[in-house]
Short mmCIF file of C-alpha atoms in Angstrom, two decimals:
data_model
loop_
_atom_site.label_atom_id
_atom_site.label_comp_id
_atom_site.label_asym_id
_atom_site.label_seq_id
_atom_site.Cartn_x
_atom_site.Cartn_y
_atom_site.Cartn_z
CA MET T 148 -7.35 36.28 -20.21
CA SER T 149 -6.08 34.09 -17.39
CA VAL T 150 -4.99 35.87 -14.22
CA PHE T 151 -1.36 34.72 -14.45
CA GLU T 152 -0.97 34.54 -18.22
CA GLY T 153 2.63 35.44 -19.05
CA LEU T 154 3.87 34.62 -15.53
CA LYS T 155 6.90 32.32 -15.65
CA VAL T 156 7.38 29.93 -12.74
CA LEU T 157 10.27 27.57 -12.03
CA ASP T 158 9.22 24.56 -9.95
CA VAL T 159 12.54 23.37 -8.50
CA ALA T 160 10.97 21.24 -5.80
CA SER T 161 10.07 17.68 -4.92
CA TYR T 162 7.07 15.74 -3.69
CA VAL T 163 3.99 17.71 -2.83
CA ALA T 164 3.65 20.94 -0.86
CA ALA T 165 5.88 23.21 -2.93
CA PRO T 166 5.06 21.72 -6.37
CA ALA T 167 1.33 21.90 -5.58
CA ALA T 168 1.64 25.67 -5.07
CA ALA T 169 3.05 25.86 -8.60
CA THR T 170 0.10 23.77 -9.78
CA ILE T 171 -2.35 26.34 -8.42
CA LEU T 172 -0.49 29.09 -10.29
CA SER T 173 -0.68 26.98 -13.47
CA ASP T 174 -4.44 26.56 -13.03
CA PHE T 175 -4.73 30.31 -13.50
CA GLY T 176 -2.51 30.45 -16.58
CA ALA T 177 1.09 30.64 -15.34
CA GLU T 178 3.73 28.83 -17.39
CA VAL T 179 5.35 26.38 -14.98
CA ILE T 180 8.61 24.63 -15.76
CA LYS T 181 9.11 21.51 -13.66
CA ILE T 182 12.86 21.03 -13.12
CA GLU T 183 13.87 17.52 -12.05
CA PRO T 184 17.08 15.50 -11.70
CA PRO T 185 17.86 13.59 -14.93
CA GLU T 186 18.17 10.28 -13.10
CA GLY T 187 14.78 9.21 -11.78
CA GLY T 188 13.27 12.67 -11.61
CA ASP T 189 11.17 13.89 -8.70
CA GLY T 190 10.71 11.11 -6.15
CA TYR T 191 6.99 11.80 -6.18
CA ARG T 192 6.80 10.02 -9.53
CA ALA T 193 7.09 6.74 -7.60
CA MET T 194 4.95 7.69 -4.61
CA ALA T 195 1.72 5.98 -5.72
CA ALA T 196 3.52 2.63 -5.86
CA LEU T 197 4.18 2.61 -2.11
CA PRO T 198 2.36 0.10 0.13
CA ASN T 199 -1.01 1.01 1.67
CA LEU T 200 -1.87 3.51 -1.07
CA PRO T 201 -4.58 3.02 -3.71
CA LYS T 202 -3.34 0.65 -6.41
CA SER T 203 -3.69 1.73 -10.02
CA GLU T 204 -1.96 1.35 -13.36
CA HIS T 205 -2.12 5.15 -13.58
CA ASN T 206 0.24 7.49 -11.75
CA TYR T 207 -2.61 9.44 -10.17
CA ALA T 208 -0.54 11.28 -7.55
CA TRP T 209 1.98 12.57 -10.10
CA ASP T 210 -0.74 13.51 -12.58
CA LEU T 211 -2.56 15.59 -9.97
CA VAL T 212 0.35 17.70 -8.76
CA SER T 213 2.29 17.95 -12.03
CA ARG T 214 -0.52 18.77 -14.42
CA ASN T 215 -0.06 21.67 -16.85
CA LYS T 216 3.72 21.77 -16.35
CA LEU T 217 6.60 21.68 -18.83
CA GLY T 218 9.22 19.07 -17.95
CA LEU T 219 12.93 19.95 -17.89
CA ALA T 220 15.43 17.34 -16.67
CA LEU T 221 18.45 19.29 -15.41
CA ASP T 222 21.36 18.20 -13.21
CA LEU T 223 21.78 20.99 -10.68
CA ARG T 224 24.68 19.20 -9.01
CA THR T 225 26.91 20.40 -11.85
CA PRO T 226 28.20 23.92 -12.50
CA ALA T 227 26.83 23.68 -16.05
CA GLY T 228 23.39 22.76 -14.72
CA GLN T 229 23.41 25.66 -12.29
CA ALA T 230 24.47 27.99 -15.10
CA VAL T 231 21.40 26.85 -17.07
CA LEU T 232 19.17 27.44 -14.04
CA HIS T 233 20.55 30.94 -13.57
CA ARG T 234 19.81 31.81 -17.19
CA LEU T 235 16.25 30.68 -16.66
CA VAL T 236 16.02 32.68 -13.42
CA GLY T 237 16.86 35.81 -15.37
CA GLN T 238 13.52 35.49 -17.20
CA ALA T 239 11.45 34.02 -14.37
CA ASP T 240 8.86 35.66 -12.14
CA VAL T 241 8.67 32.99 -9.46
CA LEU T 242 10.92 30.18 -8.27
CA ILE T 243 9.55 27.58 -5.88
CA THR T 244 11.61 25.09 -3.91
CA ASN T 245 11.44 22.89 -0.84
CA TYR T 246 15.00 21.58 -0.88
CA PRO T 247 16.66 21.83 2.55
CA ILE T 248 18.74 24.95 3.11
CA ALA T 249 22.06 23.09 2.98
CA VAL T 250 21.02 21.41 -0.27
CA ARG T 251 19.93 24.71 -1.81
CA ALA T 252 23.46 26.06 -1.38
CA ARG T 253 24.90 23.06 -3.21
CA LEU T 254 22.40 23.32 -6.07
CA GLY T 255 22.78 27.03 -6.80
CA LEU T 256 19.48 27.93 -5.14
CA ASP T 257 20.63 30.56 -2.66
CA PRO T 258 17.78 33.12 -2.71
CA GLN T 259 19.98 36.19 -2.37
CA ALA T 260 22.20 35.07 -5.23
CA LEU T 261 19.14 34.50 -7.40
CA LEU T 262 17.66 37.89 -6.48
CA ALA T 263 20.97 39.45 -7.51
CA ILE T 264 20.44 37.89 -10.95
CA ASN T 265 16.80 38.98 -11.11
CA PRO T 266 15.60 41.51 -8.49
CA ARG T 267 11.98 41.01 -9.64
CA LEU T 268 12.06 37.32 -8.77
CA VAL T 269 9.72 35.98 -6.08
CA PHE T 270 11.50 33.14 -4.30
CA GLY T 271 8.98 30.89 -2.55
CA SER T 272 10.01 28.07 -0.26
CA VAL T 273 8.57 25.38 1.95
CA SER T 274 10.49 23.71 4.76
CA GLY T 275 9.58 21.07 7.28
CA TYR T 276 10.25 23.01 10.46
CA GLY T 277 11.13 26.57 9.41
CA GLU T 278 14.33 28.05 8.05
CA THR T 279 15.92 29.24 11.29
CA GLY T 280 16.46 27.65 14.68
CA PRO T 281 18.08 24.45 15.91
CA GLU T 282 15.94 22.18 13.73
CA ALA T 283 15.99 24.16 10.50
CA ASP T 284 17.83 21.32 8.73
CA ARG T 285 15.55 18.57 10.03
CA LEU T 286 13.80 16.66 7.24
CA GLY T 287 10.05 16.53 7.43
CA PHE T 288 7.02 15.20 5.60
CA ASP T 289 3.46 16.19 6.37
CA ALA T 290 3.00 13.07 8.52
CA THR T 291 5.86 14.11 10.79
CA ALA T 292 6.07 17.91 10.69
CA TYR T 293 2.47 18.93 9.92
CA PHE T 294 0.61 16.26 11.87
CA ALA T 295 2.83 14.66 14.51
CA ARG T 296 4.76 17.75 15.62
CA SER T 297 1.80 20.14 15.61
CA GLY T 298 -0.27 18.07 18.02
CA LEU T 299 -2.85 17.17 15.35
CA THR T 300 -1.98 13.48 15.44
CA ASP T 301 -2.35 13.41 19.20
CA ILE T 302 -5.54 15.42 19.47
CA THR T 303 -7.40 13.53 16.69
CA ARG T 304 -6.97 10.06 18.18
CA ALA T 305 -10.25 8.19 18.65
CA ASP T 306 -9.77 8.50 22.41
CA GLU T 307 -6.98 9.03 24.90
CA HIS T 308 -6.05 5.34 24.90
CA ALA T 309 -6.13 4.83 21.13
CA PRO T 310 -2.87 4.70 19.17
CA PRO T 311 -2.15 7.47 16.65
CA THR T 312 -3.48 7.01 13.12
CA ALA T 313 -1.44 7.93 10.07
CA PRO T 314 -2.88 10.75 7.94
CA ALA T 315 -4.01 10.20 4.38
CA MET T 316 -1.57 10.76 1.53
CA ALA T 317 -0.45 14.42 1.24
CA GLN T 318 -3.24 15.51 3.59
CA GLY T 319 -1.12 18.28 5.09
CA ASP T 320 0.82 19.09 1.95
CA HIS T 321 -2.10 20.48 -0.04
CA PRO T 322 -3.19 23.02 2.61
CA THR T 323 0.46 24.05 2.94
CA ALA T 324 0.60 24.53 -0.83
CA SER T 325 -2.37 26.89 -0.59
CA THR T 326 -0.49 28.90 2.04
CA LEU T 327 2.57 29.20 -0.18
CA PHE T 328 0.36 30.18 -3.12
CA GLY T 329 -1.12 32.98 -1.02
CA ALA T 330 2.32 34.16 0.05
CA ILE T 331 3.54 34.22 -3.55
CA VAL T 332 0.51 36.22 -4.68
CA MET T 333 1.13 38.65 -1.81
CA ALA T 334 4.73 39.11 -3.00
CA LEU T 335 3.58 39.61 -6.59
CA TYR T 336 1.15 42.27 -5.39
CA ARG T 337 3.96 44.04 -3.57
CA ARG T 338 6.08 43.77 -6.71
CA GLU T 339 3.39 45.63 -8.64
CA ARG T 340 3.93 48.53 -6.22
CA THR T 341 7.69 48.42 -5.75
CA GLY T 342 9.06 46.63 -8.81
CA LEU T 343 10.97 44.24 -6.56
CA GLY T 344 10.48 40.59 -5.77
CA GLY T 345 11.64 38.96 -2.56
CA VAL T 346 11.58 35.84 -0.45
CA VAL T 347 8.43 34.24 0.95
CA SER T 348 8.35 31.06 2.95
CA THR T 349 6.21 28.74 5.01
CA SER T 350 6.65 25.44 6.79
CA LEU T 351 4.75 22.24 7.36
CA LEU T 352 5.08 22.77 11.11
CA ALA T 353 3.58 26.27 11.06
CA ASN T 354 0.74 25.10 8.83
CA GLY T 355 0.01 22.14 11.06
CA ILE T 356 -0.16 24.42 14.10
CA TRP T 357 -2.40 26.82 12.13
CA ALA T 358 -4.71 23.91 11.26
CA ASN T 359 -4.72 22.98 14.95
CA ALA T 360 -4.84 26.62 16.04
CA ALA T 361 -7.98 26.50 18.20
CA MET T 362 -6.58 23.68 20.33
CA VAL T 363 -3.08 25.16 20.44
CA GLN T 364 -4.53 28.50 21.53
CA ALA T 365 -6.23 26.63 24.34
CA ALA T 366 -2.83 25.29 25.36
CA LEU T 367 -1.38 28.79 25.16
CA ALA T 368 -4.11 29.99 27.50
CA GLY T 369 -3.29 27.25 30.00
CA ALA T 370 -6.48 25.30 29.41
CA GLU T 371 -6.94 21.72 30.54
CA ILE T 372 -6.45 19.58 27.44
CA ARG T 373 -9.11 16.90 27.32
CA TYR T 374 -8.81 14.09 24.85
CA ARG T 375 -11.68 12.71 22.86
CA GLN T 376 -13.74 10.08 24.55
CA ALA T 377 -14.71 6.79 22.93
CA ARG T 378 -17.72 6.93 20.61
CA HIS T 379 -19.85 4.85 22.97
CA ALA T 380 -19.09 7.23 25.84
CA PRO T 381 -18.93 10.73 24.33
CA ARG T 382 -19.17 14.03 26.14
CA SER T 383 -22.37 14.64 24.18
CA ALA T 384 -24.59 12.03 22.57
CA LEU T 385 -25.95 14.80 20.36
CA SER T 386 -22.60 15.37 18.65
CA ASN T 387 -21.56 11.89 17.70
CA PHE T 388 -21.42 9.25 14.97
CA TYR T 389 -24.14 6.63 14.57
CA ARG T 390 -24.15 3.46 12.53
CA CYS T 391 -27.20 3.08 10.34
CA ALA T 392 -29.08 0.19 8.68
CA ASP T 393 -26.90 0.24 5.56
CA GLU T 394 -23.67 0.05 7.61
CA ARG T 395 -23.03 3.72 6.83
CA TRP T 396 -22.35 6.27 9.53
CA LEU T 397 -24.19 9.51 10.20
CA SER T 398 -22.36 12.47 11.74
CA ILE T 399 -24.43 14.75 13.96
CA ALA T 400 -23.05 18.06 15.26
CA MET T 401 -25.66 19.82 17.38
CA VAL T 402 -24.83 23.29 18.66
CA SER T 403 -28.31 24.49 19.65
CA GLU T 404 -28.81 21.42 21.82
CA THR T 405 -31.37 22.84 24.24
CA LYS T 406 -33.56 24.17 21.45
CA LEU T 407 -33.34 21.06 19.28
CA TRP T 408 -33.62 18.39 21.99
CA PRO T 409 -37.42 18.01 21.76
CA VAL T 410 -37.27 18.05 17.94
CA LEU T 411 -34.59 15.37 17.99
CA LEU T 412 -36.83 13.11 20.05
CA GLN T 413 -39.59 13.54 17.48
CA VAL T 414 -37.29 12.67 14.59
CA LEU T 415 -35.98 9.59 16.39
CA GLY T 416 -39.42 8.51 17.60
CA LEU T 417 -38.42 8.59 21.27
CA PRO T 418 -41.02 10.86 22.90
CA GLU T 419 -40.73 8.97 26.19
CA LEU T 420 -37.27 10.44 26.78
CA ALA T 421 -38.83 13.90 27.16
CA THR T 422 -39.95 12.91 30.64
CA ASP T 423 -36.77 11.03 31.58
CA GLU T 424 -35.24 13.05 34.41
CA ARG T 425 -31.72 11.98 33.41
CA PHE T 426 -32.01 13.94 30.18
CA ALA T 427 -34.20 16.87 31.25
CA THR T 428 -31.33 19.38 31.24
CA LEU T 429 -28.21 19.99 29.18
CA GLU T 430 -26.08 19.10 32.19
CA GLY T 431 -28.01 15.87 32.66
CA ARG T 432 -27.66 14.86 29.04
CA ARG T 433 -23.92 15.44 29.27
CA ALA T 434 -23.63 13.52 32.54
CA HIS T 435 -25.56 10.58 31.07
CA ALA T 436 -24.16 10.78 27.52
CA GLN T 437 -23.12 7.12 27.54
CA ALA T 438 -26.60 5.95 28.49
CA LEU T 439 -28.17 8.25 25.92
CA THR T 440 -25.87 6.97 23.19
CA ALA T 441 -26.83 3.40 24.08
CA LEU T 442 -30.51 4.35 23.66
CA PHE T 443 -29.87 6.05 20.32
CA ASP T 444 -27.75 3.29 18.80
CA PRO T 445 -30.53 0.74 18.04
CA VAL T 446 -32.81 3.49 16.76
CA PHE T 447 -30.33 4.63 14.11
CA LEU T 448 -30.00 1.03 12.93
CA ARG T 449 -33.65 1.14 11.77
CA ARG T 450 -33.01 3.41 8.76
CA GLU T 451 -30.32 4.01 6.20
CA ALA T 452 -27.98 6.94 6.73
CA ALA T 453 -29.25 8.98 3.78
CA GLU T 454 -32.82 8.63 5.01
CA TRP T 455 -31.82 9.83 8.47
CA GLN T 456 -30.10 12.82 6.89
CA ARG T 457 -33.27 13.71 4.99
CA LEU T 458 -35.38 13.43 8.13
CA PHE T 459 -33.09 15.61 10.20
CA GLU T 460 -32.77 18.28 7.54
CA ALA T 461 -36.55 18.30 6.96
CA ALA T 462 -37.01 18.95 10.68
CA GLY T 463 -34.82 22.06 10.35
CA GLY T 464 -31.90 23.35 12.35
CA PHE T 465 -29.84 20.16 12.40
CA THR T 466 -26.30 19.91 11.01
CA VAL T 467 -25.75 16.34 9.88
CA SER T 468 -23.95 14.45 7.14
CA VAL T 469 -23.54 10.93 5.94
CA VAL T 470 -19.89 9.96 6.35
CA ALA T 471 -18.72 9.60 2.76
CA ARG T 472 -16.55 6.72 1.70
CA LEU T 473 -13.68 7.65 -0.58
CA ALA T 474 -15.34 5.92 -3.52
CA ASP T 475 -18.42 8.14 -3.03
CA VAL T 476 -16.61 11.44 -3.44
CA PRO T 477 -16.12 11.43 -7.26
CA HIS T 478 -19.91 11.00 -7.65
CA ASP T 479 -20.88 13.79 -5.28
CA VAL T 480 -23.03 16.17 -7.35
CA GLN T 481 -22.71 18.97 -4.81
CA ALA T 482 -18.91 18.66 -4.88
CA VAL T 483 -19.08 19.40 -8.60
CA HIS T 484 -21.08 22.56 -7.95
CA ALA T 485 -18.61 23.50 -5.21
CA GLY T 486 -15.83 23.45 -7.82
CA ALA T 487 -14.01 20.42 -6.44
CA PHE T 488 -13.60 18.76 -9.85
CA VAL T 489 -12.74 19.96 -13.33
CA GLU T 490 -12.67 18.36 -16.77
CA ALA T 491 -9.13 17.51 -17.85
CA ASP T 492 -7.06 16.07 -20.68
CA GLY T 493 -4.36 13.43 -20.43
CA MET T 494 -5.08 12.44 -16.83
CA GLY T 495 -4.53 8.71 -16.66
CA GLY T 496 -7.72 6.71 -16.25
CA THR T 497 -10.09 9.68 -15.95
CA GLN T 498 -11.33 12.75 -17.76
CA ARG T 499 -11.49 14.76 -14.54
CA THR T 500 -9.12 15.93 -11.85
CA VAL T 501 -9.39 17.57 -8.45
CA ASP T 502 -9.42 21.32 -8.94
CA SER T 503 -7.54 23.78 -6.75
CA PRO T 504 -9.95 25.38 -4.22
CA PHE T 505 -9.84 28.94 -5.57
CA ARG T 506 -12.31 30.74 -7.79
CA LEU T 507 -12.34 34.26 -9.17
CA ASP T 508 -15.63 35.50 -10.53
CA GLY T 509 -15.54 35.94 -14.29
CA VAL T 510 -12.26 34.04 -14.74
CA THR T 511 -12.09 30.65 -16.43
CA LYS T 512 -9.23 28.52 -15.21
CA VAL T 513 -6.91 26.66 -17.56
CA ARG T 514 -8.20 23.25 -18.65
CA PRO T 515 -5.78 20.85 -16.96
CA ARG T 516 -3.53 18.73 -19.13
CA GLY T 517 -1.48 15.68 -18.21
CA ALA T 518 1.80 15.74 -16.32
CA PRO T 519 5.04 15.67 -18.34
CA ALA T 520 7.31 12.71 -18.80
CA LEU T 521 10.79 13.18 -17.36
CA GLY T 522 12.53 15.78 -19.52
CA GLN T 523 9.68 15.82 -22.02
CA HIS T 524 10.03 19.53 -22.81
CA SER T 525 13.73 20.03 -22.10
CA ARG T 526 14.71 21.19 -25.56
CA ASP T 527 11.64 23.36 -26.06
CA VAL T 528 12.11 25.07 -22.69
CA LEU T 529 15.76 25.83 -23.33
CA ARG T 530 15.06 27.07 -26.86
CA GLY T 531 12.43 29.37 -25.40
CA HIS T 532 15.09 30.83 -23.11
CA GLY T 533 17.57 31.58 -25.86
CA PHE T 534 19.61 28.38 -25.98
CA THR T 535 20.68 27.22 -29.42
CA ASP T 536 20.27 23.63 -30.54
CA ALA T 537 24.05 23.27 -30.45
CA GLU T 538 24.09 24.39 -26.80
CA VAL T 539 21.30 21.97 -25.93
CA ASP T 540 23.05 19.13 -27.75
CA ALA T 541 26.22 19.79 -25.77
CA LEU T 542 24.32 19.80 -22.48
CA VAL T 543 22.61 16.53 -23.40
CA GLN T 544 25.94 14.92 -24.32
CA GLN T 545 27.41 16.03 -20.98
CA GLY T 546 24.47 14.47 -19.14
CA VAL T 547 23.49 17.85 -17.71
CA VAL T 548 20.17 17.82 -19.56
CA LYS T 549 18.02 14.84 -20.41
CA GLU T 550 15.45 14.72 -23.19
CA GLY T 551 12.43 12.58 -22.46
CA GLN T 552 9.76 10.89 -24.52
CA ARG T 553 6.86 12.95 -25.81
#
């Protein structure tokens, strides 16, 4: 039996962070109803067509976040649409949204009103900047609220003079979804004890600061904030990136630098540096990091990155990794063992999808199935909630509900 079998979830959200939390629930057996506007649906359906994103005939972004869900196209701008939603809420366990607070009021999504309909409901929400304060109504995506506002964009620049770099697609949304998932599960646990649901929330801003917590804590403590230095002039040549013979990069992160320094020289074939006074101490190696990097650079160009990784790991104690290119990741055997991928049905162009990063020993997750077309399950969903065919027909004729293609 799946963990959340029988759990009914209403995904009344758009784009990524909130809907992805519903996806995680669906992976463990919850029935998730994706509620979208009849005209155009969730804007995320068109996201993969934007410039600078991977080009494909398949809607890979939509398939990933909307897998397993039942599609209901419902116009919540109308009183009739809100009446339908409230009937569904009466039978739901969880409702997830990320609509701005002012929009929620217009769409019949006020949490207290919904809890009055169903006191066992868990209302989960994501906002850009939090739900109170002077910027509660500010719109935010992960690029702006999670990365830019949290200091992540600033602190991850290549060096203090480099311009900011845009994050990858939904890079902050998926961690935020995991946070919301955890909050919802916490509320469900409390409901098991009290019989009552409640409101849980998170924000892109808070999650970005949590991701950047070590550096932000330094700022809280009044520390001097030092930006990264350029790769050719790092603070430590022993924690750096090196280009190899195959034009791949090797990442080295040495913590036990004093212990591993003589071993490093053996691996690199540079025994003469053991007697170089510039590098005899940790302080000296840091002071002359630029010179040391310049000595290392031509050495790393003698072998391919994977060979260097094997040599370092055979020597013991080193933490290194070849910097993977995006095209490498689907073929990473260890990633499969780590549970990063799962076999799937109906995922455009592939028989696999990226799995949610949670495992429970002894529990088999639901085999993912393709995302719904707009309104694909509208009639079935409403029938399952007690609507007659005549009621559904009337809603369709009014334009409140749209039936999609199967």
